[in-house]
Structure formats: structure tokens, C-alpha cells
Coordinates of C-alpha atoms in Angstrom, one line a residue:
C1 CA -53.6 28.5 16.8
P2 CA -51.5 30.9 18.8
R3 CA -53.2 33.3 20.9
P4 CA -53.3 36.9 19.6
V5 CA -50.9 39.4 21.2
T6 CA -53.1 42.2 22.7
A7 CA -52.3 46.0 22.4
A8 CA -51.9 45.9 26.3
A9 CA -49.2 43.0 26.1
L10 CA -47.2 44.8 23.3
S11 CA -47.3 47.9 25.4
C12 CA -46.1 46.1 28.4
R13 CA -43.4 44.5 26.4
R14 CA -42.1 47.9 25.1
Y15 CA -42.1 49.2 28.6
V16 CA -39.9 46.2 29.8
A17 CA -37.6 46.7 27.0
G18 CA -36.6 50.0 28.2
G19 CA -34.4 52.6 26.5
R20 CA -32.5 52.0 23.2
C21 CA -29.0 53.6 22.4
K22 CA -29.5 55.5 19.2
S23 CA -25.9 56.6 18.7
T24 CA -24.4 55.8 15.3
A25 CA -20.9 56.8 16.5
K26 CA -18.1 54.8 15.0
L27 CA -15.0 53.6 16.8
E28 CA -12.6 53.5 13.9
G29 CA -9.0 53.0 15.2
K30 CA -10.4 52.5 18.6
V31 CA -10.1 49.7 20.9
V32 CA -12.6 48.4 23.5
I33 CA -12.2 45.8 26.2
I34 CA -15.3 44.1 27.6
T35 CA -15.0 41.7 30.4
G36 CA -17.6 38.6 30.5
A37 CA -18.4 39.2 26.8
N38 CA -18.8 35.4 25.9
T39 CA -22.6 35.5 27.0
G40 CA -25.5 37.7 28.0
I41 CA -25.3 41.4 27.9
G42 CA -21.6 41.3 27.6
K43 CA -21.9 39.4 24.2
E44 CA -24.5 41.7 22.9
T45 CA -22.4 44.7 23.9
A46 CA -19.5 43.2 22.0
R47 CA -21.7 42.4 19.0
D48 CA -22.7 45.9 18.8
L49 CA -19.4 47.6 19.3
A50 CA -17.7 45.2 16.8
Q51 CA -19.9 47.0 14.2
R52 CA -18.1 50.1 15.3
G53 CA -14.4 49.2 16.1
K54 CA -12.0 46.7 17.6
V55 CA -13.1 44.6 20.5
V56 CA -11.2 42.6 23.0
V57 CA -13.3 39.8 24.5
A58 CA -11.8 39.1 28.0
C59 CA -13.1 36.0 29.6
R60 CA -12.2 33.1 31.9
D61 CA -13.8 30.3 29.7
I62 CA -11.7 30.7 26.4
A63 CA -13.7 27.9 24.6
K64 CA -16.9 29.8 25.0
A65 CA -15.3 33.3 24.3
E66 CA -13.9 31.9 21.0
A67 CA -17.3 30.7 20.0
A68 CA -18.8 34.0 20.7
A69 CA -16.1 35.8 19.1
S70 CA -16.3 33.6 15.9
E71 CA -20.0 34.2 15.8
I72 CA -19.6 37.9 16.1
R73 CA -16.9 38.0 13.4
A74 CA -19.0 36.1 11.0
E75 CA -22.1 38.4 11.7
T76 CA -20.3 41.8 11.5
G77 CA -17.4 41.0 9.2
N78 CA -15.1 42.6 11.6
Q79 CA -12.0 40.3 12.2
Q80 CA -10.8 42.6 14.8
V81 CA -12.7 40.7 17.7
I82 CA -9.8 39.4 19.8
V83 CA -10.2 36.8 22.6
K84 CA -8.0 37.1 25.8
K85 CA -8.0 35.2 28.9
L86 CA -9.1 36.9 32.2
D87 CA -10.3 35.3 35.4
L88 CA -11.5 38.0 37.6
A89 CA -11.4 35.6 40.7
D90 CA -7.6 35.4 40.5
T91 CA -5.4 38.6 40.7
K92 CA -2.6 36.6 39.1
S93 CA -4.7 36.1 36.1
I94 CA -5.8 39.8 36.0
R95 CA -2.1 40.9 36.1
E96 CA -1.1 38.4 33.3
F97 CA -4.1 39.7 31.2
A98 CA -3.1 43.4 31.6
E99 CA 0.6 42.6 31.1
K100 CA -0.1 40.8 27.7
F101 CA -2.5 43.4 26.5
L102 CA -0.3 46.2 27.3
A103 CA 2.6 44.4 25.4
E104 CA 0.4 43.6 22.3
E105 CA -2.0 46.5 22.0
K106 CA -0.8 50.1 21.9
E107 CA -4.3 51.6 22.2
L108 CA -7.1 51.5 24.6
H109 CA -10.1 53.8 24.5
I110 CA -13.1 52.2 26.2
L111 CA -12.9 49.6 29.3
I112 CA -16.4 48.0 30.0
N113 CA -16.4 46.2 33.4
N114 CA -19.1 43.9 32.7
A115 CA -18.4 40.5 34.1
G116 CA -20.0 39.5 37.3
V117 CA -21.3 36.7 39.6
M118 CA -24.6 36.7 41.3
L119 CA -26.2 34.6 44.1
C120 CA -23.1 32.4 44.7
P121 CA -23.0 29.9 47.6
Y122 CA -20.4 31.1 49.9
S123 CA -16.9 30.7 48.3
K124 CA -13.6 32.7 48.0
T125 CA -11.5 33.8 45.2
A126 CA -8.0 32.4 44.7
D127 CA -6.8 35.4 46.8
G128 CA -9.2 34.7 49.6
F129 CA -11.9 37.3 48.9
E130 CA -15.5 36.7 49.1
M131 CA -16.6 35.8 45.6
H132 CA -19.0 38.6 44.9
L133 CA -16.7 41.2 46.4
G134 CA -13.7 39.7 44.7
V135 CA -15.1 39.3 41.2
N136 CA -17.5 42.2 40.8
H137 CA -15.6 44.8 42.7
L138 CA -11.9 44.0 43.5
G139 CA -11.2 42.3 40.2
H140 CA -12.5 45.1 38.1
F141 CA -10.8 47.7 40.5
L142 CA -7.5 45.9 40.0
L143 CA -7.9 45.6 36.3
T144 CA -8.9 49.4 35.9
F145 CA -5.7 50.3 37.9
L146 CA -3.6 48.3 35.6
L147 CA -4.9 49.6 32.5
L148 CA -5.4 53.4 33.6
E149 CA -2.3 54.8 32.1
R150 CA -2.9 53.2 28.6
L151 CA -6.5 54.7 28.8
K152 CA -5.2 58.1 29.8
Q153 CA -2.6 58.0 26.9
C154 CA -5.4 57.4 24.5
A155 CA -7.9 60.1 25.8
P156 CA -10.6 60.8 25.4
A157 CA -11.4 57.5 27.0
R158 CA -14.3 55.9 29.0
I159 CA -14.7 53.5 31.8
V160 CA -18.2 51.9 32.0
N161 CA -19.0 49.8 35.2
V162 CA -22.0 47.6 35.1
S163 CA -23.7 47.9 38.5
S164 CA -27.3 47.2 39.3
L165 CA -30.5 48.6 40.8
A166 CA -29.5 46.0 43.6
H167 CA -27.1 48.5 44.9
H168 CA -30.0 50.0 46.8
G169 CA -30.0 47.1 49.0
G170 CA -26.3 47.0 49.6
R171 CA -24.0 48.5 52.2
I172 CA -20.3 48.4 52.7
R173 CA -19.7 46.2 55.8
F174 CA -15.9 47.2 56.5
H175 CA -16.0 45.0 59.6
D176 CA -16.9 41.9 57.5
L177 CA -16.0 42.5 53.9
N178 CA -15.4 38.9 53.2
G179 CA -18.7 37.7 54.7
E180 CA -17.0 35.4 57.3
K181 CA -19.1 36.5 60.3
S182 CA -22.4 36.4 58.5
Y183 CA -23.3 35.6 54.8
N184 CA -26.4 36.1 52.6
R185 CA -25.8 35.4 49.0
A186 CA -28.4 38.0 47.8
L187 CA -27.2 40.7 50.0
A188 CA -23.4 39.8 49.1
Y189 CA -24.6 40.7 45.5
C190 CA -26.1 43.9 46.5
H191 CA -23.1 45.0 48.5
S192 CA -20.9 44.3 45.5
K193 CA -23.1 46.3 43.2
L194 CA -22.9 49.3 45.7
A195 CA -19.2 49.1 45.6
N196 CA -19.3 49.3 41.8
V197 CA -21.2 52.7 42.2
L198 CA -18.9 54.0 44.9
F199 CA -15.9 53.0 42.9
T200 CA -17.2 54.9 39.9
R201 CA -17.9 58.0 42.0
E202 CA -14.5 58.1 43.6
L203 CA -12.7 57.4 40.2
A204 CA -14.6 60.0 38.5
R205 CA -13.7 62.5 41.3
R206 CA -10.0 61.7 41.3
L207 CA -9.7 62.0 37.5
Q208 CA -11.6 65.2 37.4
G209 CA -9.3 66.6 40.2
K210 CA -6.3 66.3 38.1
S211 CA -7.3 68.0 35.0
Q212 CA -8.5 71.7 34.6
R213 CA -9.2 71.1 30.9
R214 CA -12.4 69.7 29.5
V215 CA -13.3 66.2 30.8
E216 CA -11.6 63.8 28.5
F217 CA -11.5 60.8 30.7
T218 CA -14.9 59.5 31.9
A219 CA -16.1 56.9 34.4
N220 CA -19.9 56.1 34.7
A221 CA -21.9 53.2 36.1
L222 CA -25.2 51.7 35.1
H223 CA -28.2 49.3 35.7
P224 CA -28.8 47.1 32.8
G225 CA -32.2 46.2 34.0
S226 CA -33.6 42.7 34.9
V227 CA -32.2 40.6 32.0
H228 CA -32.9 37.0 30.9
S229 CA -29.4 35.6 31.2
E230 CA -27.2 33.1 32.8
L231 CA -26.4 35.3 35.8
V232 CA -28.8 33.6 38.0
R233 CA -27.5 30.3 37.3
H234 CA -26.4 29.7 40.8
S235 CA -30.0 29.9 42.2
F236 CA -32.5 27.2 41.2
V237 CA -35.3 29.3 42.4
M238 CA -34.3 32.3 40.5
T239 CA -33.5 30.3 37.3
W240 CA -37.1 28.7 37.6
L241 CA -38.6 32.2 38.2
W242 CA -36.7 33.7 35.3
K243 CA -38.2 31.2 33.0
I244 CA -41.8 31.7 34.2
F245 CA -41.5 35.5 34.0
S246 CA -39.3 35.8 31.0
F247 CA -41.9 37.9 29.3
F248 CA -41.3 40.6 31.8
L249 CA -37.5 40.5 31.5
K250 CA -35.3 42.2 29.2
T251 CA -33.6 40.1 26.5
P252 CA -29.8 40.3 26.5
W253 CA -29.8 42.6 23.6
E254 CA -32.2 45.1 25.4
G255 CA -30.0 44.7 28.6
A256 CA -27.0 45.8 26.7
Q257 CA -28.3 49.0 25.4
T258 CA -27.4 51.2 28.4
S259 CA -23.7 49.8 28.4
I260 CA -23.5 50.7 24.6
Y261 CA -25.2 54.0 25.3
C262 CA -22.4 54.8 28.1
A263 CA -19.6 53.5 25.8
V264 CA -20.5 55.6 22.7
A265 CA -23.1 58.2 23.1
E266 CA -21.8 61.6 21.9
E267 CA -23.6 63.5 24.6
L268 CA -21.8 61.8 27.3
D269 CA -18.2 62.9 26.2
S270 CA -17.9 65.3 29.3
V271 CA -20.4 63.3 31.6
T272 CA -18.6 61.5 34.4
G273 CA -19.4 59.9 37.7
Q274 CA -23.0 59.4 37.0
Y275 CA -25.3 56.4 37.2
F276 CA -27.8 55.4 34.2
S277 CA -30.5 53.1 33.4
D278 CA -32.6 52.8 30.2
C279 CA -30.1 55.3 28.6
Q280 CA -30.8 58.1 30.9
P281 CA -29.6 59.2 34.3
A282 CA -31.0 57.2 37.2
Y283 CA -31.6 57.7 40.9
V284 CA -28.7 56.5 43.1
S285 CA -29.2 55.4 46.9
P286 CA -28.0 57.6 49.5
R287 CA -25.3 55.0 50.4
G288 CA -24.2 55.2 46.7
R289 CA -23.8 59.0 47.2
D290 CA -21.6 58.7 50.3
D291 CA -18.3 60.3 49.4
E292 CA -16.6 59.3 52.8
T293 CA -17.5 55.7 52.3
A294 CA -16.3 56.0 48.7
K295 CA -13.0 57.2 49.8
K296 CA -12.7 54.6 52.5
L297 CA -13.6 51.8 50.1
W298 CA -10.9 53.0 47.7
S299 CA -8.3 53.0 50.5
V300 CA -9.3 49.5 51.8
S301 CA -9.5 48.0 48.3
C302 CA -5.9 49.3 47.6
E303 CA -4.8 47.6 51.0
L304 CA -6.4 44.4 50.0
L305 CA -4.8 44.2 46.5
G306 CA -1.5 45.4 47.7
I307 CA -1.4 48.5 45.3
Q308 CA -0.9 52.2 45.6
W309 CA -3.3 54.3 43.5
D310 CA -3.2 58.0 44.5

């Protein structure tokens, strides 16, 4: 016979589950892009938002993305779940994605920069960037830059950057951004998640500074929680630990709640440059609040990508 679930265990599980997005906001006539939406919290975010509006699933693996989109269409009845190829480890792919999207879609209201890599052995992107930095930060930085004007045209609009509590352990090592002098896969992930927070902060500052009206264009970052997903697939030890301690990890659906909250919650209409966890404001590390580092990272990112973003 199965062992009875104790009240303490249920209480613990509710605590682990964290906050839940309670917004019933509809996205009729609106378009959402979610990167890495073929699995994990990205897929659950897409599943929820597909019940509200049109969703573009932007993924590297088209076969997995089509399978996820087909499942979501069948479940929600929404045929407006579109798959488009996007490889964040290749700036050519990012530019091709943006070009095709802008040619085919006239609207864009929400961009959720969700995709990411974690604990990768040392490797580089197609453009020679260290993989964590290239995918988690620079890839989304370029994607946002390429889609920004369309988002502005469709304001009110939102950008949601999925960061992590791990940003507390990160620092921006300008002297060795690509980890060629020293590399630790865990720290590389932390550094990239700090970059997400700093990018969000600087983007919000720049967007606010150009408008004297009510904020109609917001950018916020979030920590989804410790989620039982494929993100740890590059580490045998972490994969093993994730299985053992799965009871104390969020499910992908639970992990998606703060992404959904940042994308649709009405109370965030004019909130920008903030960091959330469990559907509420969360503490940002001192390094994540360093405006000078944020400005320098912005400038260096533009140089690395060969773009001008003023």
C-alpha cells in the first residue's frame, strides 16, 4: 500500500510550489514570442499563453518544437501556435528568425526570452562566444534589439527575461568574458544570469528615459525557481540529484508561473526594470543593481555583436 501523505509533506510541497499567476487576462489579437518553448517552463508558458492569444514557439530543434506545438494546439484548441526556427548560439540564425518574423507577422506584444543552457562543458557558439554568455545573454540581447521597433509599434508591450537566483553568484568578468583564461561551468552560468538582470535593468532605464508618458513598454526579469527540467542535462551529478530530490523541486508548470505573471498580470502594466520570484518582487544582488556595470555590459555587448543600440 502507498504510504500516506502527511500534512507536513503537503505543507512542504505547497511551499516548494511557490506563487501562482492568478491573472485571467486575455491576449486576443496579441502575439507572443517564447524562446525555448519546446520543453520545460518554456513549454508550460506557451501552453498557458496559448489559451489567451497567439504564440510563436521559437526553438532550435524544429521536430521537438512541432511536437510541443501540436500538443498545445490539441489541448487548447488554439491553432495559432506557430513554430519558427531559432538557434541562439548562432547570430546568423537569430537574424534570419527576426527577418522572417517581421516579414510574416505585423504584430508583437510580448517577448519572453526563456531559452538557456546550464553547466555546459567549455564550448563556443558559432560566433566564438562562450556558450553560456552567447546563448543566455548575447543571443537574447541581439534578438531583443532586432525586434524592439515592432514591440514599440505595438505598445503597450512587454519583454520578460528569465534569469535565476544564481545571478547572486555571478560577476561580469570583462577581462575574460569568454572564459578563455579560466572556466568553471557553474560560475559561467551564474555570470550569464547576472548579465540577464543587468540587461533588463539597463534596457528599462533606456526605454523609460525616452518617454514622458505612462510606461507602455516594460522589461522585467525573473527567477523561475529550482525546476525539475532538462536544463541540467549537461551534468550527470545534477541530473542524478534532481531525480533524488524531485519532491523539493518545482514542476515545469509551477516554474512557469512567474514568467506568465510577468507577461500578463495587469498590475505590472507600468512596472519595469524589476526582478520577480514566485510572482512577487524579489531581492537583487548588489552586483545586479550596479548601474555602471550594466551600462558597460550594454556597450561591450553591442561591440561583440557589431550593432549600434543607442
